[in-house]
PDB file of C-alpha atoms and ligand atoms in Angstrom:
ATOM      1  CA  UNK G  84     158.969 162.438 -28.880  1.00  0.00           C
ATOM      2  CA  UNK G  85     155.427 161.714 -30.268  1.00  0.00           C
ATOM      3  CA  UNK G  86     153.721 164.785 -32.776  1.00  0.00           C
ATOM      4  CA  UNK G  87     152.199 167.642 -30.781  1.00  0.00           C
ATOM      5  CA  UNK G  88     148.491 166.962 -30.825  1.00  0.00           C
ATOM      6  CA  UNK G  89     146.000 169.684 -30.675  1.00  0.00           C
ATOM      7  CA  UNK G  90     144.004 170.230 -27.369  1.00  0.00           C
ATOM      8  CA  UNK G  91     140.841 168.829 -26.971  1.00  0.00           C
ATOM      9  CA  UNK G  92     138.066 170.956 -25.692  1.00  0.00           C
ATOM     10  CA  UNK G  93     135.060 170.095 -24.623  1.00  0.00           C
ATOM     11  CA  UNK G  94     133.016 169.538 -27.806  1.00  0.00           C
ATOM     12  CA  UNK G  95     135.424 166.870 -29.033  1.00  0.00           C
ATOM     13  CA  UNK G  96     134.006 164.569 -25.908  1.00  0.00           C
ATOM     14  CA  UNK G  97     130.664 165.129 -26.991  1.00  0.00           C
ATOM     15  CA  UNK G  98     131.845 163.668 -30.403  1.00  0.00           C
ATOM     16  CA  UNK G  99     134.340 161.246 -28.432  1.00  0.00           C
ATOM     17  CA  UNK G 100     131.265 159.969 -26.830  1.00  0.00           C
ATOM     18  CA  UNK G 101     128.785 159.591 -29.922  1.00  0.00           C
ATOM     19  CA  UNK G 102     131.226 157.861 -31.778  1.00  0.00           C
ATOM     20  CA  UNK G 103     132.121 155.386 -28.843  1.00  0.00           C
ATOM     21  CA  UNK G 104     135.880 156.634 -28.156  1.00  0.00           C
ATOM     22  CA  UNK G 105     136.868 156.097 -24.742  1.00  0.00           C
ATOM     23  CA  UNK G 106     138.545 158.725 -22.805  1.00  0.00           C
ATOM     24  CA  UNK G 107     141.561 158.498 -20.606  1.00  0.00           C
ATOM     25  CA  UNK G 108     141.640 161.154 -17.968  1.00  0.00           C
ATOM     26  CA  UNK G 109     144.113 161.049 -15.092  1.00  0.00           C
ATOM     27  CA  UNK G 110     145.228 163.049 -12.138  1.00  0.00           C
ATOM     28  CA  UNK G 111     148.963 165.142 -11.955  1.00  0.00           C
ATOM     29  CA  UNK G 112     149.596 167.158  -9.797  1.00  0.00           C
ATOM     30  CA  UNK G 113     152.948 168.734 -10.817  1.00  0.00           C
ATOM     31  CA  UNK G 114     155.269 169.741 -13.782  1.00  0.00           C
ATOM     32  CA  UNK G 115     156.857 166.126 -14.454  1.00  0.00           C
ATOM     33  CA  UNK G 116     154.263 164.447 -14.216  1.00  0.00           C
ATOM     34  CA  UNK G 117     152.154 166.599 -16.217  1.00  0.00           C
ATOM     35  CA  UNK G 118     154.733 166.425 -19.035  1.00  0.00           C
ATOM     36  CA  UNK G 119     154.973 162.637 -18.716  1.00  0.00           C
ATOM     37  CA  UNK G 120     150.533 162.363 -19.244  1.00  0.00           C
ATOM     38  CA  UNK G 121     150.710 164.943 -22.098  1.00  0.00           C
ATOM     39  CA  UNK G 122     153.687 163.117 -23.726  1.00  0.00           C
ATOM     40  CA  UNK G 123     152.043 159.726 -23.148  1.00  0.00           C
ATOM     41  CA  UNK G 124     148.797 161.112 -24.669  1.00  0.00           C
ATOM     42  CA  UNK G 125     145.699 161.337 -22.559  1.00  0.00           C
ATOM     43  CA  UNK G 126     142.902 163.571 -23.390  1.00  0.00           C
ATOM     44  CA  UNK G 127     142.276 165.277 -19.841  1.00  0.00           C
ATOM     45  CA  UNK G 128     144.105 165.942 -16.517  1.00  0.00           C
ATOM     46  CA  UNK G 129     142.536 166.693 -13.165  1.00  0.00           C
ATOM     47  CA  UNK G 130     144.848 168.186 -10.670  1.00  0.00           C
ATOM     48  CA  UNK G 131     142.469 166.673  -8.192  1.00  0.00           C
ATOM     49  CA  UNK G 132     142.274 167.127  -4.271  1.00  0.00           C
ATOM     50  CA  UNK G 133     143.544 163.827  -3.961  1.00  0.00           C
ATOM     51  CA  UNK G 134     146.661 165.736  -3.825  1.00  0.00           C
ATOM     52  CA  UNK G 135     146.243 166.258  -0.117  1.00  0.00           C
ATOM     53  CA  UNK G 136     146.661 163.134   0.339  1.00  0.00           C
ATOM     54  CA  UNK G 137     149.115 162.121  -2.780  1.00  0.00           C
ATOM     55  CA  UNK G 138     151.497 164.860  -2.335  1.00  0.00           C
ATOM     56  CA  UNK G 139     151.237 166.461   1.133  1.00  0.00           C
ATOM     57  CA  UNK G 140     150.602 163.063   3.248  1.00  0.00           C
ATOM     58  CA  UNK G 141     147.254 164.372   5.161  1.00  0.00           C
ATOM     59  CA  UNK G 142     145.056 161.741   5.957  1.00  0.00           C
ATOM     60  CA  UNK G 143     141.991 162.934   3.208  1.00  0.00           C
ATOM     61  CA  UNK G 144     141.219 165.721   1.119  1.00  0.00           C
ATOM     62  CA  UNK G 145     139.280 167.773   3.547  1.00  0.00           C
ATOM     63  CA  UNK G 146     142.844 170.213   4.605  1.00  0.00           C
ATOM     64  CA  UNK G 147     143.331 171.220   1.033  1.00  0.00           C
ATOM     65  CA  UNK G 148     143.096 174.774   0.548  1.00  0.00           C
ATOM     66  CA  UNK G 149     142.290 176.972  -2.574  1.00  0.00           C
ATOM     67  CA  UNK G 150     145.868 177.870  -2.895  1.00  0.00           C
ATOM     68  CA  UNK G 151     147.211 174.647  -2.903  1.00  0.00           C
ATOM     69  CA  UNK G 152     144.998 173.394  -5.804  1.00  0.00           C
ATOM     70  CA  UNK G 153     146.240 176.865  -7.653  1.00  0.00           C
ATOM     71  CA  UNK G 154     150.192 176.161  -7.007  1.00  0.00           C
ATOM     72  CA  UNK G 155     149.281 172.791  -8.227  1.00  0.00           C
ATOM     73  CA  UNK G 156     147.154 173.658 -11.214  1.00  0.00           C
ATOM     74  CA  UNK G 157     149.497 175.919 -12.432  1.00  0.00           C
ATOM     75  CA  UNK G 158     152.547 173.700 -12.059  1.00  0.00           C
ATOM     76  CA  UNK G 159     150.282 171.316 -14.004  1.00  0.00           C
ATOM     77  CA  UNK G 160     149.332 173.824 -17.003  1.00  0.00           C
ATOM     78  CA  UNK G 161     153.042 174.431 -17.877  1.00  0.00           C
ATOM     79  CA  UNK G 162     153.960 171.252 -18.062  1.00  0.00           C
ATOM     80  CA  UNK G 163     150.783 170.190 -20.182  1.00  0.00           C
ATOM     81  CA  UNK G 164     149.681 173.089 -22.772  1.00  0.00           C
ATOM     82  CA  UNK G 165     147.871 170.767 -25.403  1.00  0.00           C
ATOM     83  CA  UNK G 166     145.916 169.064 -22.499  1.00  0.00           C
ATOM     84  CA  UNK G 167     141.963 169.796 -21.489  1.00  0.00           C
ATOM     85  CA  UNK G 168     143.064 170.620 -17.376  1.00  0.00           C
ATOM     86  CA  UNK G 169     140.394 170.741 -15.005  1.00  0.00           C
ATOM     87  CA  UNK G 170     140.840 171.985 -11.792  1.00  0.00           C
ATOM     88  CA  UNK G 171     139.241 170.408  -8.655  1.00  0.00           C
ATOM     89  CA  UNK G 172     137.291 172.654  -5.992  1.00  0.00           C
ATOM     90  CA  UNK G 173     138.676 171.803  -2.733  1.00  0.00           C
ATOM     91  CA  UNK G 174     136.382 171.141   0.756  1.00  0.00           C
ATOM     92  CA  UNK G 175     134.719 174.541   1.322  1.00  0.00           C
ATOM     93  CA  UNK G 176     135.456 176.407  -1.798  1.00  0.00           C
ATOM     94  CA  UNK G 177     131.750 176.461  -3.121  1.00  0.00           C
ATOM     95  CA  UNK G 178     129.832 175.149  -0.027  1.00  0.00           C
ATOM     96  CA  UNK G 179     129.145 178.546   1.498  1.00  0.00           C
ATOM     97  CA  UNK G 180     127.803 180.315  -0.866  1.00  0.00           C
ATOM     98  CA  UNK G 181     126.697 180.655  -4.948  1.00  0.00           C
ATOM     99  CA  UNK G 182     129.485 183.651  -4.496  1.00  0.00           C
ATOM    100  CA  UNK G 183     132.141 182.310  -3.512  1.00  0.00           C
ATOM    101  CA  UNK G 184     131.962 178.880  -5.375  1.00  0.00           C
ATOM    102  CA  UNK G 185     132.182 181.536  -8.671  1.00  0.00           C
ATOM    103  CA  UNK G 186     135.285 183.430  -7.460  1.00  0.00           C
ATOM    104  CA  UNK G 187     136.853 180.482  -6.421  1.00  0.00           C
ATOM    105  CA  UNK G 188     135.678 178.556  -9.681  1.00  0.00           C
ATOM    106  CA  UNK G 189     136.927 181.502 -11.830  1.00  0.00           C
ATOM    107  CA  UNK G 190     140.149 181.036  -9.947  1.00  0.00           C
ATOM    108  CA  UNK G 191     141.383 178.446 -11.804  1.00  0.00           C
ATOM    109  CA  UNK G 192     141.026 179.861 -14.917  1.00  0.00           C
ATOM    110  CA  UNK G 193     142.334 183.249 -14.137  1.00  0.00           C
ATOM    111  CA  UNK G 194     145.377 181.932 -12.586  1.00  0.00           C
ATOM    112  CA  UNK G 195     146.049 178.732 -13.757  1.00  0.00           C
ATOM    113  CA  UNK G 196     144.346 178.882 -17.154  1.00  0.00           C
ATOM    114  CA  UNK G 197     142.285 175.276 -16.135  1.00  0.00           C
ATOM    115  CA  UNK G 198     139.805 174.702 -19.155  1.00  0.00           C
ATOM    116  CA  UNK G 199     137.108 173.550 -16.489  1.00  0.00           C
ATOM    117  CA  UNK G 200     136.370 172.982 -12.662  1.00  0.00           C
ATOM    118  CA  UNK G 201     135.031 169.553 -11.364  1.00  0.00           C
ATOM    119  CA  UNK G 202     133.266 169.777  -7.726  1.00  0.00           C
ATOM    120  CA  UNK G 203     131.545 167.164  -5.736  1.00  0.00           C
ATOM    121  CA  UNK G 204     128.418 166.636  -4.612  1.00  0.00           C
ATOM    122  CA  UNK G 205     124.686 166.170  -6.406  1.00  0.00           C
ATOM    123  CA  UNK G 206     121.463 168.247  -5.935  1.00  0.00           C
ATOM    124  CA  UNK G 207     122.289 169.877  -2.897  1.00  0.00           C
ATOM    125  CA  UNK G 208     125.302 172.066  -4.950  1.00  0.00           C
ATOM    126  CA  UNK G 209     122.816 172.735  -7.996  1.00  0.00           C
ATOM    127  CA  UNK G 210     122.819 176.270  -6.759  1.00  0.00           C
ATOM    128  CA  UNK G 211     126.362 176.772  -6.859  1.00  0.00           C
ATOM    129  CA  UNK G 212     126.752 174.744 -10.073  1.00  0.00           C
ATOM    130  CA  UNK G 213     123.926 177.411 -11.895  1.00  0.00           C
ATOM    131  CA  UNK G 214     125.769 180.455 -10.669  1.00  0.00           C
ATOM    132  CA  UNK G 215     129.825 178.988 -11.558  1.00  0.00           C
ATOM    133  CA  UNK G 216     127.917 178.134 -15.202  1.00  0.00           C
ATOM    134  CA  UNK G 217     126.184 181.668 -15.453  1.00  0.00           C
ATOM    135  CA  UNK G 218     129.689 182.762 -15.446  1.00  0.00           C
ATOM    136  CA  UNK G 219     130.843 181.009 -18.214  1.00  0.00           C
ATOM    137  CA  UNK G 220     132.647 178.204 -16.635  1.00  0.00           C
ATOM    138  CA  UNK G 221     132.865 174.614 -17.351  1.00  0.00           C
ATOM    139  CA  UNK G 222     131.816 172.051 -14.707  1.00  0.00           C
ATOM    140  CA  UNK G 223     132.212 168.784 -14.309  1.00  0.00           C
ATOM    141  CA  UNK G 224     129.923 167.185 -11.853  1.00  0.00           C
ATOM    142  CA  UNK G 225     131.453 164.376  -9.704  1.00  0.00           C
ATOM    143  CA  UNK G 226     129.095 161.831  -7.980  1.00  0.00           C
ATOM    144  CA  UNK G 227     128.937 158.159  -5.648  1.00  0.00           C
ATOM    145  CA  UNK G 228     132.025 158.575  -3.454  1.00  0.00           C
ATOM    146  CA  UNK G 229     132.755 161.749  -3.155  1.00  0.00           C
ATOM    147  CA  UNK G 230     135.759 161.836  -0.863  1.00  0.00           C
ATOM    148  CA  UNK G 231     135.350 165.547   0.994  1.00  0.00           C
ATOM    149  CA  UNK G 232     132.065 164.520   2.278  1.00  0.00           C
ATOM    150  CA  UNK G 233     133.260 160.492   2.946  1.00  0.00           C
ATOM    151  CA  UNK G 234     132.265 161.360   6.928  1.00  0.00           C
ATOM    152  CA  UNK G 235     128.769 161.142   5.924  1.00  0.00           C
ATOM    153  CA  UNK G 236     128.716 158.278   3.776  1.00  0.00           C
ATOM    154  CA  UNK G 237     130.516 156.236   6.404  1.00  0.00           C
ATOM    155  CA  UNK G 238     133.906 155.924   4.816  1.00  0.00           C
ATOM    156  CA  UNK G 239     135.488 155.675   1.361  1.00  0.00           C
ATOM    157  CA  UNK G 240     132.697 153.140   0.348  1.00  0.00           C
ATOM    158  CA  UNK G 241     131.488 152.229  -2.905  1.00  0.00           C
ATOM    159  CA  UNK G 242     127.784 153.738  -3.749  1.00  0.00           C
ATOM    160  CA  UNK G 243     124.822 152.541  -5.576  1.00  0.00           C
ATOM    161  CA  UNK G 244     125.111 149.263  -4.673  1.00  0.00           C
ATOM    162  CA  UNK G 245     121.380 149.144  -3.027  1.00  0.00           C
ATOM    163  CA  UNK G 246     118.066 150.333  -5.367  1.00  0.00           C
ATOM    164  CA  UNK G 247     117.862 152.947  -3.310  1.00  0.00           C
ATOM    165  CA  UNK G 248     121.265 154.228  -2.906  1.00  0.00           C
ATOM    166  CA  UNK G 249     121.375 153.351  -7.079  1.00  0.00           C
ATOM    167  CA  UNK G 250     118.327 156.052  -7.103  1.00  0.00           C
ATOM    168  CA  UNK G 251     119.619 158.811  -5.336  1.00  0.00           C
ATOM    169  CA  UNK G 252     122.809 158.024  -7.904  1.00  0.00           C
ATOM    170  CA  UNK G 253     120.260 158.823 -10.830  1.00  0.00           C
ATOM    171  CA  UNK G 254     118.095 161.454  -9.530  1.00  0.00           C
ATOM    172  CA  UNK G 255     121.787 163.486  -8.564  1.00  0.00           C
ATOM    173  CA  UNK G 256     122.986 162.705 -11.744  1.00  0.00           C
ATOM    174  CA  UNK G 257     119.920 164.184 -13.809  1.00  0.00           C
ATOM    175  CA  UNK G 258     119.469 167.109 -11.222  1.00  0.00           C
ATOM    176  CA  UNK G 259     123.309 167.966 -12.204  1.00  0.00           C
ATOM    177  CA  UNK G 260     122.190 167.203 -15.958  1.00  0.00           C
ATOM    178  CA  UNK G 261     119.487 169.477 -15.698  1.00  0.00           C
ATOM    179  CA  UNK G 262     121.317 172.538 -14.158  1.00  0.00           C
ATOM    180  CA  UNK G 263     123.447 172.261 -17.141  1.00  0.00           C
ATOM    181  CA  UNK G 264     127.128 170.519 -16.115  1.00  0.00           C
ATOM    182  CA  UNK G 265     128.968 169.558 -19.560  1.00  0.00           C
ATOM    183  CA  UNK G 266     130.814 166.357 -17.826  1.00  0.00           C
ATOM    184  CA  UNK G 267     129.749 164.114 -15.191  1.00  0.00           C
ATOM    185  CA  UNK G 268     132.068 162.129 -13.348  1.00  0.00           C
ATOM    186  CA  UNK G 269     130.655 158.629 -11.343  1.00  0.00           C
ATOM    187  CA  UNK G 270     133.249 157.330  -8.197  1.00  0.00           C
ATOM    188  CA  UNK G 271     133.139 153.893  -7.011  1.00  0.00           C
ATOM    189  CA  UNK G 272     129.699 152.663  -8.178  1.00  0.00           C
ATOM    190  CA  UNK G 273     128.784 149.221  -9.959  1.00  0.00           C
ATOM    191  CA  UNK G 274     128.864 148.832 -13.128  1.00  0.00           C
ATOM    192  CA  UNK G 275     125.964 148.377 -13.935  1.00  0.00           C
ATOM    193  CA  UNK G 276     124.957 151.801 -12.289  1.00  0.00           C
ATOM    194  CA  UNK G 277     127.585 153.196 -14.499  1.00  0.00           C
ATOM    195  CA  UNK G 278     126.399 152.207 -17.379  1.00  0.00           C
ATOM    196  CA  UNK G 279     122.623 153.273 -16.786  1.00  0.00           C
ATOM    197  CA  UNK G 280     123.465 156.680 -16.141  1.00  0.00           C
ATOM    198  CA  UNK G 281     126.113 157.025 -19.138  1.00  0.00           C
ATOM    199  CA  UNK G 282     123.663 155.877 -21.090  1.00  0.00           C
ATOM    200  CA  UNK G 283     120.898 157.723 -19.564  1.00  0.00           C
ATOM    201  CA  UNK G 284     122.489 161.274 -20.005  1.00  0.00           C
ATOM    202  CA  UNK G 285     123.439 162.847 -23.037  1.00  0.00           C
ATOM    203  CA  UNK G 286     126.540 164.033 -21.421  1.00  0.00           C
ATOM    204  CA  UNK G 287     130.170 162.569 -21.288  1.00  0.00           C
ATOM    205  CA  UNK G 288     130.269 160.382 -18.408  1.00  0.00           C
ATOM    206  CA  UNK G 289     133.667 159.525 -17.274  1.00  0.00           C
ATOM    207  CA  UNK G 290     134.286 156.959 -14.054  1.00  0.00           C
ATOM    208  CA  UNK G 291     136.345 156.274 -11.986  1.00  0.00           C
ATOM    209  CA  UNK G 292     135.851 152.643 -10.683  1.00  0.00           C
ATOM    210  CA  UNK G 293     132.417 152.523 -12.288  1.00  0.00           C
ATOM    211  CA  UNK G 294     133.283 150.110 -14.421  1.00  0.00           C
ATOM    212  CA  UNK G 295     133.911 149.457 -18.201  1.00  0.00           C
ATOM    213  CA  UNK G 296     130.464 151.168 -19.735  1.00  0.00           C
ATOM    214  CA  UNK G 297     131.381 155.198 -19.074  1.00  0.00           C
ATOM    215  CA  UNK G 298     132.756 157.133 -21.783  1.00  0.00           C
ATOM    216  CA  UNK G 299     136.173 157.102 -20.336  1.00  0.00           C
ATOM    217  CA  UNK G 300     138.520 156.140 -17.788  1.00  0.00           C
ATOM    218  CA  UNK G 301     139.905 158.401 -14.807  1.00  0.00           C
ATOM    219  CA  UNK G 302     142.929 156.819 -12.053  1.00  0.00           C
ATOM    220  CA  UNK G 303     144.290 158.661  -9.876  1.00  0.00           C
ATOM    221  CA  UNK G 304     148.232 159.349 -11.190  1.00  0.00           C
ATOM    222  CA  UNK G 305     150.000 157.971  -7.579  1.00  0.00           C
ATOM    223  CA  UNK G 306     148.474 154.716  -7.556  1.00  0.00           C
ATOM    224  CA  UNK G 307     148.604 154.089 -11.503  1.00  0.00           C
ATOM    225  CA  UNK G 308     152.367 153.863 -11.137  1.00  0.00           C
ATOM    226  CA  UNK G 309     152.418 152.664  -7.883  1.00  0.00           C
ATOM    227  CA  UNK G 310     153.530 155.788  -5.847  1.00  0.00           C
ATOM    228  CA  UNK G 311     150.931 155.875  -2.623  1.00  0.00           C
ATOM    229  CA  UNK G 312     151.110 153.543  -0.279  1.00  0.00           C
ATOM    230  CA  UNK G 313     148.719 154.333   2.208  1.00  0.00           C
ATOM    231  CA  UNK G 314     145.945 152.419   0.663  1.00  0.00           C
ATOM    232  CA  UNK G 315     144.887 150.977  -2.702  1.00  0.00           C
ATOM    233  CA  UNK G 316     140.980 150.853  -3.295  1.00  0.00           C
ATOM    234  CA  UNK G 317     139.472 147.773  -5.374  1.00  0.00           C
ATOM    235  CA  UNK G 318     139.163 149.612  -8.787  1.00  0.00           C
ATOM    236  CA  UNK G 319     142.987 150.575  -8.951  1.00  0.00           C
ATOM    237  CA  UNK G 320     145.627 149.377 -11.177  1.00  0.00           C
ATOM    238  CA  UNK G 321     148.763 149.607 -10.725  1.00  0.00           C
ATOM    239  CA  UNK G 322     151.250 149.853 -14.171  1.00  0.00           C
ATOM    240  CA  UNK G 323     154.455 150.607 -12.296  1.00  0.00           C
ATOM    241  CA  UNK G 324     156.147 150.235  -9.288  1.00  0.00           C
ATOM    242  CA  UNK G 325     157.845 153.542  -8.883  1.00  0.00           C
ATOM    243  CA  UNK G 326     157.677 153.219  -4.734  1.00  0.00           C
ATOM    244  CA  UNK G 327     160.514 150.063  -5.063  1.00  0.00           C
ATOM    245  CA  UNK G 328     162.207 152.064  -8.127  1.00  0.00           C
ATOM    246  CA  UNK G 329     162.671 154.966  -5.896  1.00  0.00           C
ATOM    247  CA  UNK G 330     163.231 153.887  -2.877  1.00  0.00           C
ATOM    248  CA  UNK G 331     165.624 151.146  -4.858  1.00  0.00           C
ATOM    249  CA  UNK G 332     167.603 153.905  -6.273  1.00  0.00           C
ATOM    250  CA  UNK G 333     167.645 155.917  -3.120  1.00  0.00           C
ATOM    251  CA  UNK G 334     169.319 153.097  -1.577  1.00  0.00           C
ATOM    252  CA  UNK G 335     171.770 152.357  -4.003  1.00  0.00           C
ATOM    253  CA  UNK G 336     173.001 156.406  -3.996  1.00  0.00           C
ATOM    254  CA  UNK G 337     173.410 155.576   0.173  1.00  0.00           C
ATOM    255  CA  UNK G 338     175.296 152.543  -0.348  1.00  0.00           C
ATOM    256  CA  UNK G 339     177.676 154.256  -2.740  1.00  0.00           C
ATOM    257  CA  UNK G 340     178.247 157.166  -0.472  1.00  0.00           C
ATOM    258  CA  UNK G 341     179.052 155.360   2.375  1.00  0.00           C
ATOM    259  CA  UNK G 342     181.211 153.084  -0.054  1.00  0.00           C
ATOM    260  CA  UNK G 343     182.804 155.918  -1.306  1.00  0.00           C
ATOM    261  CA  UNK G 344     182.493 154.775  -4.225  1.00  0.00           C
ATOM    262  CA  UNK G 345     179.986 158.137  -5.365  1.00  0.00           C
ATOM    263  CA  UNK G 346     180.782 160.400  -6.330  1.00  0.00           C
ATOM    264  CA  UNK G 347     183.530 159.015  -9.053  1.00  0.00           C
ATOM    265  CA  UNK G 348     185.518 160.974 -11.047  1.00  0.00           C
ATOM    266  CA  UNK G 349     183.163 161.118 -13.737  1.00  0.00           C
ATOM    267  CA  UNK G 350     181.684 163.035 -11.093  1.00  0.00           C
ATOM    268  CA  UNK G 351     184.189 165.979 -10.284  1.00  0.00           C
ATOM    269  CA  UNK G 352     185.223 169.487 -11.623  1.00  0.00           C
ATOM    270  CA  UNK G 353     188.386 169.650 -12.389  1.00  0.00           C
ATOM    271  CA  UNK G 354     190.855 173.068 -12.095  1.00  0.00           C
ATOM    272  CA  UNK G 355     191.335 174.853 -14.895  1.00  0.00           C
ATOM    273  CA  UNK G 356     195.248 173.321 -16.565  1.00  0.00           C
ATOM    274  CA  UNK G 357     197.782 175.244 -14.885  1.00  0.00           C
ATOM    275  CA  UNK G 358     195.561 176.698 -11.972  1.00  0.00           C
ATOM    276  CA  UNK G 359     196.124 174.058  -9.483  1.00  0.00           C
ATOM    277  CA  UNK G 360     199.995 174.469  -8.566  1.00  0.00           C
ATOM    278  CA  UNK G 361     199.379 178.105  -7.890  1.00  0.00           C
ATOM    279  CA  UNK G 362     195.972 177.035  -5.966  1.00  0.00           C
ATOM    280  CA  UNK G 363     198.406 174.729  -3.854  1.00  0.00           C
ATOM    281  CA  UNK G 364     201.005 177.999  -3.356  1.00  0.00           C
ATOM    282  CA  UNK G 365     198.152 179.936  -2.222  1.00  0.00           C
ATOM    283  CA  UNK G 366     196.611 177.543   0.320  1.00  0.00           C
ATOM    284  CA  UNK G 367     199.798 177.805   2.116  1.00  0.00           C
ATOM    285  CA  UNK G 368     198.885 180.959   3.924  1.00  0.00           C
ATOM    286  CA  UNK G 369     195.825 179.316   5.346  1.00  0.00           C
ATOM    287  CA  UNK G 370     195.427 177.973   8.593  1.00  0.00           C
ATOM    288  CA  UNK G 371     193.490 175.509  10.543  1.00  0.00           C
ATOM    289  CA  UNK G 372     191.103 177.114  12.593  1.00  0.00           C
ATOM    290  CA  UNK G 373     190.787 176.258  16.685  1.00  0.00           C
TER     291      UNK G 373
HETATM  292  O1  KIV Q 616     140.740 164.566  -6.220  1.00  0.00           O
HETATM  293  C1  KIV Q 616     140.634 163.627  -7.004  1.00  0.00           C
HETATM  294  O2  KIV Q 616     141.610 163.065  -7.507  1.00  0.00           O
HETATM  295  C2  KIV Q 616     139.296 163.178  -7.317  1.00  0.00           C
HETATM  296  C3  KIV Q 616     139.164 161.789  -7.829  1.00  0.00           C
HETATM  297  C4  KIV Q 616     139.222 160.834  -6.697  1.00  0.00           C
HETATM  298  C5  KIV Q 616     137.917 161.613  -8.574  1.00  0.00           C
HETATM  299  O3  KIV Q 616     138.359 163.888  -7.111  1.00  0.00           O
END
């Protein structure tokens, strides 16, 4: 076990970021895993949506309710004390209205003690982004792809890779600057837009297949170790194969068991000395059932 480190809240990113240190920011979605990211040392977790598609096999994030991302968040926050948790607002948990974007937003801080919310989307949610901050919330903004509204971008496709798509980019990313979000996240976006708009805003700007210029790194937990198999998108890398461990170790167990060689008697219980003769004696009055 490595020394408990303090939490990091969100003025030590604004320092991270003037002094050049890079963040590393993943997603968990439950108490293992959460233990394994605060143990191995990263700075932020983000029990993102993707967990509709990472955990409960839907096809994208757009099923994933407010509850879920609760259970999840919570699970997440036990696991991970000493870690800056930010919870991520779900498909039509702040599109209706500036009210309930704030309940829902203050959701994951009542109940699952997040230090911040992230939600998607650029001008059009400034309203909703003013109101969650009026109530004393932090918000990361999250820009390019954004997965819950991938139907009208045409897919899961990189952004910004046009000067006018790279514009719209901007202009979001200052509108969101300029209603007052505290972190800005950039999805699937050149480089080059990345490091424009990191360098542009005075803000921590994190990416997530941005490229190398943002002020830190996010993946997506499943597909760092190698977990989802659905897809992989380009900016992914993988550090582990835990799809062949598992599913190597699952077959090994059903080898053994039809083997019979599991479970062994390292395996077994034993009777207490002296209790099985008179277990024996007693079994005698039982019988076989028709
Ligand atoms: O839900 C999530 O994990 C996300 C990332 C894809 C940025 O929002």
């Amino acid at each position: 076990m490595t020394a408990k480190k303090k939490k990091k809240m969100i003025n030590e990113f604004y320092k991270m970021k003037e002094k050049g240190e890079k963040v590393v920011w993943i997603t968990s979605y439950d108490y293992p895993t959460a233990q394994f990211a605060q143990e191995a040392g990263v700075d932020m977790i983000l029990v993102g949506d993707s967990l509709g598609m990472c955990v409960y096999g839907y096809k994208g994030t757009v099923p994933v309710t407010m509850d879920q991302c609760i259970v999840h968040s919570e699970a997440v926050r036990r696991a991970a004390p000493d870690v800056f948790v930010i919870g991520d607002m779900p498909f039509l948990s702040y599109q209706i209205s500036c009210e309930e974007a704030v309940r829902n937003a203050g959701r994951f801080l009542k109940e699952a003690d997040c230090d911040a919310i992230k939600l998607e989307g650029g001008t059009r949610v400034v309203p909703q982004i003013r109101a969650i901050l009026d109530a004393g919330i932090v918000v990361c903004g999250h820009i390019g792809l954004t997965p819950q509204s991938s139907g009208q971008l045409g897919g899961h496709k990189a952004q910004g890779r046009t000067l006018d798509s790279a514009k719209v980019l901007i202009d979001d990313a200052l509108a969101l600057h300029e209603a007052g979000i505290q972190l800005l996240l950039l999805e699937a976006v050149p480089p080059e837009v990345g490091k424009f708009i990191t360098e542009l805003l005075p803000i921590p700007v994190y990416g997530i297949g941005a490229g190398m210029h943002t002020d830190g790194q996010l993946l997506i937990i499943s597909d760092l170790i190698g977990q989802f198999q659905a897809f992989t998108p380009k900016f992914v890398k993988k550090y582990a194969n835990v799809a062949e461990v598992v599913t190597d170790a699952i077959r090994a167990y059903g080898e053994d068991v039809r083997a019979e060689t599991f479970p062994a008697e390292e395996h077994c219980y034993r009777m207490i000395e002296g209790e099985y003769p008179k277990f024996m004696e007693m079994a005698k009055q039982y019988k076989k059932p028709n």
